């Protein structure tokens, strides 16, 4: 599991790219803890690409700082939705500190 720390100004965004395993039925999910209202997370529009069947596909997620002084921890987990009790295939943690706008 990789852990990355970023500092964002209020209103500033950070794009995170994670490799997917959609051909195997896995999707990335996320959960925000800490000051959950300090950030927002959304899925970025996928980049147009010619995908080879069965090849990994990179997914983008946009994290935006919302409330200065907040600290949030975003845990991304690569799971297969039909098997909720199965351990994640991969995990990624993003620690975010939101500062005053630059």
mmCIF file of N, CA and C in Angstrom:
data_model
loop_
_atom_site.group_PDB
_atom_site.id
_atom_site.type_symbol
_atom_site.label_atom_id
_atom_site.label_comp_id
_atom_site.label_asym_id
_atom_site.label_seq_id
_atom_site.Cartn_x
_atom_site.Cartn_y
_atom_site.Cartn_z
ATOM 1 N N UNK A 1 0.852 -1.177 0.000
ATOM 2 C CA UNK A 1 0.000 0.000 0.000
ATOM 3 C C UNK A 1 0.896 1.238 0.000
ATOM 4 N N UNK A 2 0.632 2.097 -0.956
ATOM 5 C CA UNK A 2 1.390 3.346 -1.041
ATOM 6 C C UNK A 2 0.646 4.440 -0.287
ATOM 7 N N UNK A 3 1.404 5.309 0.384
ATOM 8 C CA UNK A 3 0.836 6.463 1.082
ATOM 9 C C UNK A 3 1.530 7.703 0.535
ATOM 10 N N UNK A 4 0.732 8.699 0.152
ATOM 11 C CA UNK A 4 1.280 9.948 -0.379
ATOM 12 C C UNK A 4 0.649 11.106 0.385
ATOM 13 N N UNK A 5 1.439 12.148 0.639
ATOM 14 C CA UNK A 5 0.946 13.339 1.326
ATOM 15 C C UNK A 5 0.975 14.519 0.367
ATOM 16 N N UNK A 6 -0.103 15.309 0.375
ATOM 17 C CA UNK A 6 -0.154 16.524 -0.446
ATOM 18 C C UNK A 6 -0.752 17.655 0.384
ATOM 19 N N UNK A 7 -0.346 18.877 0.038
ATOM 20 C CA UNK A 7 -0.941 20.077 0.638
ATOM 21 C C UNK A 7 -1.642 20.823 -0.497
ATOM 22 N N UNK A 8 -2.896 21.160 -0.277
ATOM 23 C CA UNK A 8 -3.693 21.873 -1.278
ATOM 24 C C UNK A 8 -4.225 23.165 -0.685
ATOM 25 N N UNK A 9 -4.224 24.212 -1.474
ATOM 26 C CA UNK A 9 -4.888 25.430 -1.056
ATOM 27 C C UNK A 9 -6.391 25.246 -1.229
ATOM 28 N N UNK A 10 -7.178 26.016 -0.500
ATOM 29 C CA UNK A 10 -8.630 25.949 -0.665
ATOM 30 C C UNK A 10 -8.963 26.300 -2.108
ATOM 31 N N UNK A 11 -9.723 25.445 -2.782
ATOM 32 C CA UNK A 11 -10.080 25.647 -4.174
ATOM 33 C C UNK A 11 -9.094 25.017 -5.149
ATOM 34 N N UNK A 12 -7.948 24.586 -4.667
ATOM 35 C CA UNK A 12 -6.934 23.961 -5.518
ATOM 36 C C UNK A 12 -7.242 22.469 -5.675
ATOM 37 N N UNK A 13 -6.830 21.878 -6.808
ATOM 38 C CA UNK A 13 -7.082 20.456 -7.012
ATOM 39 C C UNK A 13 -5.814 19.678 -7.301
ATOM 40 N N UNK A 14 -5.932 18.385 -7.107
ATOM 41 C CA UNK A 14 -4.835 17.441 -7.322
ATOM 42 C C UNK A 14 -5.418 16.244 -8.061
ATOM 43 N N UNK A 15 -4.795 15.872 -9.171
ATOM 44 C CA UNK A 15 -5.288 14.710 -9.915
ATOM 45 C C UNK A 15 -4.431 13.503 -9.591
ATOM 46 N N UNK A 16 -5.085 12.441 -9.203
ATOM 47 C CA UNK A 16 -4.435 11.182 -8.861
ATOM 48 C C UNK A 16 -4.778 10.170 -9.939
ATOM 49 N N UNK A 17 -3.789 9.459 -10.471
ATOM 50 C CA UNK A 17 -4.000 8.441 -11.503
ATOM 51 C C UNK A 17 -3.676 7.083 -10.887
ATOM 52 N N UNK A 18 -4.631 6.161 -10.984
ATOM 53 C CA UNK A 18 -4.461 4.814 -10.449
ATOM 54 C C UNK A 18 -4.723 3.796 -11.549
ATOM 55 N N UNK A 19 -3.905 2.769 -11.603
ATOM 56 C CA UNK A 19 -4.078 1.729 -12.612
ATOM 57 C C UNK A 19 -5.197 0.791 -12.202
ATOM 58 N N UNK A 20 -6.118 0.550 -13.114
ATOM 59 C CA UNK A 20 -7.269 -0.302 -12.835
ATOM 60 C C UNK A 20 -7.082 -1.718 -13.343
ATOM 61 N N UNK A 21 -7.965 -2.587 -12.908
ATOM 62 C CA UNK A 21 -8.004 -3.980 -13.350
ATOM 63 C C UNK A 21 -9.448 -4.320 -13.712
ATOM 64 N N UNK A 22 -10.062 -3.433 -14.500
ATOM 65 C CA UNK A 22 -11.469 -3.589 -14.866
ATOM 66 C C UNK A 22 -11.770 -4.891 -15.580
ATOM 67 N N UNK A 23 -10.828 -5.381 -16.373
ATOM 68 C CA UNK A 23 -11.051 -6.632 -17.095
ATOM 69 C C UNK A 23 -11.209 -7.809 -16.131
ATOM 70 N N UNK A 24 -10.695 -7.645 -14.919
ATOM 71 C CA UNK A 24 -10.802 -8.702 -13.905
ATOM 72 C C UNK A 24 -11.953 -8.440 -12.940
ATOM 73 N N UNK A 25 -12.731 -7.383 -13.199
ATOM 74 C CA UNK A 25 -13.892 -7.082 -12.364
ATOM 75 C C UNK A 25 -13.613 -6.158 -11.196
ATOM 76 N N UNK A 26 -12.416 -5.566 -11.128
ATOM 77 C CA UNK A 26 -12.069 -4.685 -10.012
ATOM 78 C C UNK A 26 -12.394 -3.228 -10.347
ATOM 79 N N UNK A 27 -12.820 -2.484 -9.339
ATOM 80 C CA UNK A 27 -13.054 -1.044 -9.459
ATOM 81 C C UNK A 27 -12.400 -0.361 -8.259
ATOM 82 N N UNK A 28 -12.044 0.892 -8.436
ATOM 83 C CA UNK A 28 -11.504 1.671 -7.315
ATOM 84 C C UNK A 28 -12.664 2.333 -6.580
ATOM 85 N N UNK A 29 -12.669 2.229 -5.274
ATOM 86 C CA UNK A 29 -13.621 2.946 -4.425
ATOM 87 C C UNK A 29 -12.803 3.832 -3.489
ATOM 88 N N UNK A 30 -13.433 4.810 -2.863
ATOM 89 C CA UNK A 30 -12.703 5.639 -1.906
ATOM 90 C C UNK A 30 -13.573 5.957 -0.716
ATOM 91 N N UNK A 31 -12.861 6.226 0.390
ATOM 92 C CA UNK A 31 -13.518 6.589 1.643
ATOM 93 C C UNK A 31 -12.692 7.700 2.282
ATOM 94 N N UNK A 32 -13.368 8.774 2.701
ATOM 95 C CA UNK A 32 -12.685 9.921 3.305
ATOM 96 C C UNK A 32 -12.888 9.872 4.817
ATOM 97 N N UNK A 33 -11.787 10.020 5.550
ATOM 98 C CA UNK A 33 -11.876 10.098 7.010
ATOM 99 C C UNK A 33 -11.126 11.339 7.475
ATOM 100 N N UNK A 34 -11.190 11.612 8.770
ATOM 101 C CA UNK A 34 -10.618 12.852 9.286
ATOM 102 C C UNK A 34 -11.623 13.961 9.075
ATOM 103 N N UNK A 35 -11.159 15.104 8.568
ATOM 104 C CA UNK A 35 -12.057 16.227 8.261
ATOM 105 C C UNK A 35 -12.642 15.995 6.869
ATOM 106 N N UNK A 36 -13.675 15.188 6.804
ATOM 107 C CA UNK A 36 -14.246 14.781 5.515
ATOM 108 C C UNK A 36 -14.751 15.966 4.698
ATOM 109 N N UNK A 37 -15.157 17.046 5.349
ATOM 110 C CA UNK A 37 -15.660 18.201 4.605
ATOM 111 C C UNK A 37 -14.532 19.119 4.121
ATOM 112 N N UNK A 38 -13.280 18.783 4.417
ATOM 113 C CA UNK A 38 -12.143 19.598 3.981
ATOM 114 C C UNK A 38 -11.787 19.360 2.523
ATOM 115 N N UNK A 39 -12.233 18.226 1.966
ATOM 116 C CA UNK A 39 -11.910 17.877 0.583
ATOM 117 C C UNK A 39 -13.143 17.328 -0.126
ATOM 118 N N UNK A 40 -13.079 17.333 -1.447
ATOM 119 C CA UNK A 40 -14.075 16.618 -2.237
ATOM 120 C C UNK A 40 -13.304 15.707 -3.192
ATOM 121 N N UNK A 41 -13.896 14.578 -3.528
ATOM 122 C CA UNK A 41 -13.266 13.614 -4.427
ATOM 123 C C UNK A 41 -14.263 13.281 -5.529
ATOM 124 N N UNK A 42 -13.787 13.275 -6.764
ATOM 125 C CA UNK A 42 -14.643 12.881 -7.875
ATOM 126 C C UNK A 42 -13.797 12.138 -8.893
ATOM 127 N N UNK A 43 -14.474 11.354 -9.697
ATOM 128 C CA UNK A 43 -13.775 10.627 -10.753
ATOM 129 C C UNK A 43 -13.575 11.582 -11.923
ATOM 130 N N UNK A 44 -12.343 11.651 -12.424
ATOM 131 C CA UNK A 44 -12.025 12.512 -13.563
ATOM 132 C C UNK A 44 -12.472 11.829 -14.846
ATOM 133 N N UNK A 45 -12.730 12.620 -15.855
ATOM 134 C CA UNK A 45 -13.116 12.050 -17.146
ATOM 135 C C UNK A 45 -11.960 11.212 -17.676
ATOM 136 N N UNK A 46 -12.254 10.016 -18.167
ATOM 137 C CA UNK A 46 -11.168 9.169 -18.666
ATOM 138 C C UNK A 46 -10.525 9.764 -19.914
ATOM 139 N N UNK A 47 -9.220 9.570 -20.019
ATOM 140 C CA UNK A 47 -8.500 10.044 -21.204
ATOM 141 C C UNK A 47 -8.837 9.132 -22.374
ATOM 142 N N UNK A 48 -9.109 9.705 -23.536
ATOM 143 C CA UNK A 48 -9.422 8.847 -24.680
ATOM 144 C C UNK A 48 -8.177 8.044 -25.060
ATOM 145 N N UNK A 49 -8.358 6.754 -25.200
ATOM 146 C CA UNK A 49 -7.232 5.883 -25.544
ATOM 147 C C UNK A 49 -7.768 4.648 -26.234
ATOM 148 N N UNK A 50 -6.938 4.054 -27.008
ATOM 149 C CA UNK A 50 -7.307 2.804 -27.643
ATOM 150 C C UNK A 50 -6.894 1.688 -26.693
ATOM 151 N N UNK A 51 -7.856 1.117 -26.017
ATOM 152 C CA UNK A 51 -7.562 0.079 -25.030
ATOM 153 C C UNK A 51 -7.501 -1.286 -25.703
ATOM 154 N N UNK A 52 -6.515 -2.032 -25.329
ATOM 155 C CA UNK A 52 -6.373 -3.407 -25.795
ATOM 156 C C UNK A 52 -7.188 -4.278 -24.841
ATOM 157 N N UNK A 53 -8.015 -5.173 -25.333
ATOM 158 C CA UNK A 53 -8.811 -6.012 -24.439
ATOM 159 C C UNK A 53 -7.936 -6.707 -23.395
ATOM 160 N N UNK A 54 -8.353 -6.591 -22.134
ATOM 161 C CA UNK A 54 -7.641 -7.217 -21.026
ATOM 162 C C UNK A 54 -6.507 -6.393 -20.456
ATOM 163 N N UNK A 55 -6.156 -5.265 -21.104
ATOM 164 C CA UNK A 55 -5.060 -4.426 -20.611
ATOM 165 C C UNK A 55 -5.528 -3.574 -19.434
ATOM 166 N N UNK A 56 -4.621 -3.257 -18.504
ATOM 167 C CA UNK A 56 -4.987 -2.373 -17.395
ATOM 168 C C UNK A 56 -5.346 -0.983 -17.916
ATOM 169 N N UNK A 57 -6.302 -0.351 -17.276
ATOM 170 C CA UNK A 57 -6.744 0.985 -17.676
ATOM 171 C C UNK A 57 -6.502 1.933 -16.515
ATOM 172 N N UNK A 58 -5.878 3.060 -16.813
ATOM 173 C CA UNK A 58 -5.614 4.041 -15.774
ATOM 174 C C UNK A 58 -6.876 4.854 -15.504
ATOM 175 N N UNK A 59 -7.190 5.065 -14.234
ATOM 176 C CA UNK A 59 -8.357 5.869 -13.835
ATOM 177 C C UNK A 59 -7.853 7.125 -13.133
ATOM 178 N N UNK A 60 -8.570 8.225 -13.326
ATOM 179 C CA UNK A 60 -8.187 9.483 -12.702
ATOM 180 C C UNK A 60 -9.203 9.914 -11.655
ATOM 181 N N UNK A 61 -8.690 10.501 -10.584
ATOM 182 C CA UNK A 61 -9.533 11.006 -9.499
ATOM 183 C C UNK A 61 -9.077 12.417 -9.165
ATOM 184 N N UNK A 62 -10.037 13.311 -9.000
ATOM 185 C CA UNK A 62 -9.752 14.704 -8.726
ATOM 186 C C UNK A 62 -10.081 15.003 -7.267
ATOM 187 N N UNK A 63 -9.066 15.422 -6.521
ATOM 188 C CA UNK A 63 -9.230 15.779 -5.109
ATOM 189 C C UNK A 63 -9.116 17.293 -5.023
ATOM 190 N N UNK A 64 -10.110 17.930 -4.432
ATOM 191 C CA UNK A 64 -10.127 19.392 -4.339
ATOM 192 C C UNK A 64 -10.158 19.811 -2.866
ATOM 193 N N UNK A 65 -9.281 20.767 -2.524
ATOM 194 C CA UNK A 65 -9.289 21.336 -1.176
ATOM 195 C C UNK A 65 -10.481 22.248 -1.007
ATOM 196 N N UNK A 66 -11.189 22.105 0.107
ATOM 197 C CA UNK A 66 -12.400 22.908 0.310
ATOM 198 C C UNK A 66 -12.313 23.815 1.526
ATOM 199 N N UNK A 67 -11.811 23.277 2.644
ATOM 200 C CA UNK A 67 -11.831 24.052 3.899
ATOM 201 C C UNK A 67 -10.421 24.188 4.463
ATOM 202 N N UNK A 68 -9.888 25.435 4.504
ATOM 203 C CA UNK A 68 -8.552 25.641 5.060
ATOM 204 C C UNK A 68 -8.460 25.150 6.499
ATOM 205 N N UNK A 69 -7.316 24.599 6.833
ATOM 206 C CA UNK A 69 -7.092 24.094 8.187
ATOM 207 C C UNK A 69 -7.526 22.654 8.369
ATOM 208 N N UNK A 70 -8.142 22.080 7.354
ATOM 209 C CA UNK A 70 -8.615 20.699 7.459
ATOM 210 C C UNK A 70 -7.548 19.694 7.053
ATOM 211 N N UNK A 71 -7.667 18.504 7.605
ATOM 212 C CA UNK A 71 -6.785 17.385 7.256
ATOM 213 C C UNK A 71 -7.682 16.187 6.992
ATOM 214 N N UNK A 72 -7.513 15.582 5.825
ATOM 215 C CA UNK A 72 -8.332 14.419 5.471
ATOM 216 C C UNK A 72 -7.429 13.283 5.014
ATOM 217 N N UNK A 73 -7.915 12.090 5.196
ATOM 218 C CA UNK A 73 -7.230 10.884 4.750
ATOM 219 C C UNK A 73 -8.188 10.177 3.795
ATOM 220 N N UNK A 74 -7.728 9.967 2.553
ATOM 221 C CA UNK A 74 -8.571 9.317 1.548
ATOM 222 C C UNK A 74 -7.975 7.944 1.268
ATOM 223 N N UNK A 75 -8.750 6.919 1.514
ATOM 224 C CA UNK A 75 -8.298 5.541 1.287
ATOM 225 C C UNK A 75 -8.979 5.009 0.037
ATOM 226 N N UNK A 76 -8.178 4.766 -0.986
ATOM 227 C CA UNK A 76 -8.673 4.158 -2.221
ATOM 228 C C UNK A 76 -8.435 2.656 -2.109
ATOM 229 N N UNK A 77 -9.433 1.868 -2.467
ATOM 230 C CA UNK A 77 -9.307 0.409 -2.417
ATOM 231 C C UNK A 77 -9.807 -0.171 -3.727
ATOM 232 N N UNK A 78 -9.046 -1.096 -4.280
ATOM 233 C CA UNK A 78 -9.425 -1.758 -5.527
ATOM 234 C C UNK A 78 -10.133 -3.059 -5.149
ATOM 235 N N UNK A 79 -11.448 -3.098 -5.397
ATOM 236 C CA UNK A 79 -12.282 -4.219 -4.952
ATOM 237 C C UNK A 79 -13.131 -4.751 -6.110
ATOM 238 N N UNK A 80 -13.681 -5.927 -5.884
ATOM 239 C CA UNK A 80 -14.656 -6.490 -6.830
ATOM 240 C C UNK A 80 -16.019 -6.411 -6.151
ATOM 241 N N UNK A 81 -16.916 -5.529 -6.633
ATOM 242 C CA UNK A 81 -18.212 -5.318 -5.980
ATOM 243 C C UNK A 81 -19.027 -6.583 -5.717
ATOM 244 N N UNK A 82 -18.997 -7.609 -6.585
ATOM 245 C CA UNK A 82 -19.803 -8.788 -6.272
ATOM 246 C C UNK A 82 -19.300 -9.566 -5.045
ATOM 247 N N UNK A 83 -18.077 -9.238 -4.593
ATOM 248 C CA UNK A 83 -17.487 -9.963 -3.462
ATOM 249 C C UNK A 83 -17.088 -8.980 -2.360
ATOM 250 N N UNK A 84 -18.057 -8.418 -1.643
ATOM 251 C CA UNK A 84 -17.762 -7.367 -0.655
ATOM 252 C C UNK A 84 -16.902 -7.826 0.521
ATOM 253 N N UNK A 85 -16.858 -9.126 0.818
ATOM 254 C CA UNK A 85 -16.067 -9.601 1.952
ATOM 255 C C UNK A 85 -14.630 -9.950 1.567
ATOM 256 N N UNK A 86 -14.328 -9.876 0.279
ATOM 257 C CA UNK A 86 -12.984 -10.182 -0.211
ATOM 258 C C UNK A 86 -12.050 -9.003 0.084
ATOM 259 N N UNK A 87 -10.810 -9.295 0.464
ATOM 260 C CA UNK A 87 -9.829 -8.239 0.732
ATOM 261 C C UNK A 87 -9.533 -7.466 -0.564
ATOM 262 N N UNK A 88 -9.232 -6.170 -0.460
ATOM 263 C CA UNK A 88 -8.903 -5.392 -1.660
ATOM 264 C C UNK A 88 -7.671 -5.960 -2.370
ATOM 265 N N UNK A 89 -7.673 -5.851 -3.688
ATOM 266 C CA UNK A 89 -6.520 -6.278 -4.481
ATOM 267 C C UNK A 89 -5.348 -5.320 -4.251
ATOM 268 N N UNK A 90 -5.668 -4.022 -4.137
ATOM 269 C CA UNK A 90 -4.650 -2.992 -3.930
ATOM 270 C C UNK A 90 -5.278 -1.846 -3.151
ATOM 271 N N UNK A 91 -4.438 -1.074 -2.476
ATOM 272 C CA UNK A 91 -4.903 0.087 -1.724
ATOM 273 C C UNK A 91 -3.931 1.243 -1.930
ATOM 274 N N UNK A 92 -4.436 2.450 -1.797
ATOM 275 C CA UNK A 92 -3.630 3.656 -1.918
ATOM 276 C C UNK A 92 -4.212 4.668 -0.939
ATOM 277 N N UNK A 93 -3.361 5.332 -0.164
ATOM 278 C CA UNK A 93 -3.836 6.322 0.810
ATOM 279 C C UNK A 93 -3.255 7.683 0.454
ATOM 280 N N UNK A 94 -4.119 8.677 0.424
ATOM 281 C CA UNK A 94 -3.714 10.049 0.164
ATOM 282 C C UNK A 94 -4.031 10.882 1.406
ATOM 283 N N UNK A 95 -2.981 11.418 2.024
ATOM 284 C CA UNK A 95 -3.134 12.307 3.186
ATOM 285 C C UNK A 95 -3.137 13.738 2.658
ATOM 286 N N UNK A 96 -4.209 14.500 2.956
ATOM 287 C CA UNK A 96 -4.349 15.844 2.401
ATOM 288 C C UNK A 96 -4.452 16.862 3.518
ATOM 289 N N UNK A 97 -3.623 17.903 3.421
ATOM 290 C CA UNK A 97 -3.728 19.044 4.316
ATOM 291 C C UNK A 97 -4.202 20.218 3.462
ATOM 292 N N UNK A 98 -5.256 20.886 3.909
ATOM 293 C CA UNK A 98 -5.800 22.018 3.149
ATOM 294 C C UNK A 98 -5.343 23.313 3.827
ATOM 295 N N UNK A 99 -4.672 24.152 3.030
ATOM 296 C CA UNK A 99 -4.167 25.424 3.525
ATOM 297 C C UNK A 99 -5.014 26.556 2.972
ATOM 298 N N UNK A 100 -4.725 27.788 3.416
ATOM 299 C CA UNK A 100 -5.446 28.941 2.877
ATOM 300 C C UNK A 100 -5.115 29.060 1.393
ATOM 301 N N UNK A 101 -6.021 29.615 0.622
ATOM 302 C CA UNK A 101 -5.820 29.758 -0.824
ATOM 303 C C UNK A 101 -4.523 30.510 -1.103
ATOM 304 N N UNK A 102 -3.771 30.094 -2.134
ATOM 305 C CA UNK A 102 -2.482 30.752 -2.441
ATOM 306 C C UNK A 102 -2.658 32.183 -2.917
#
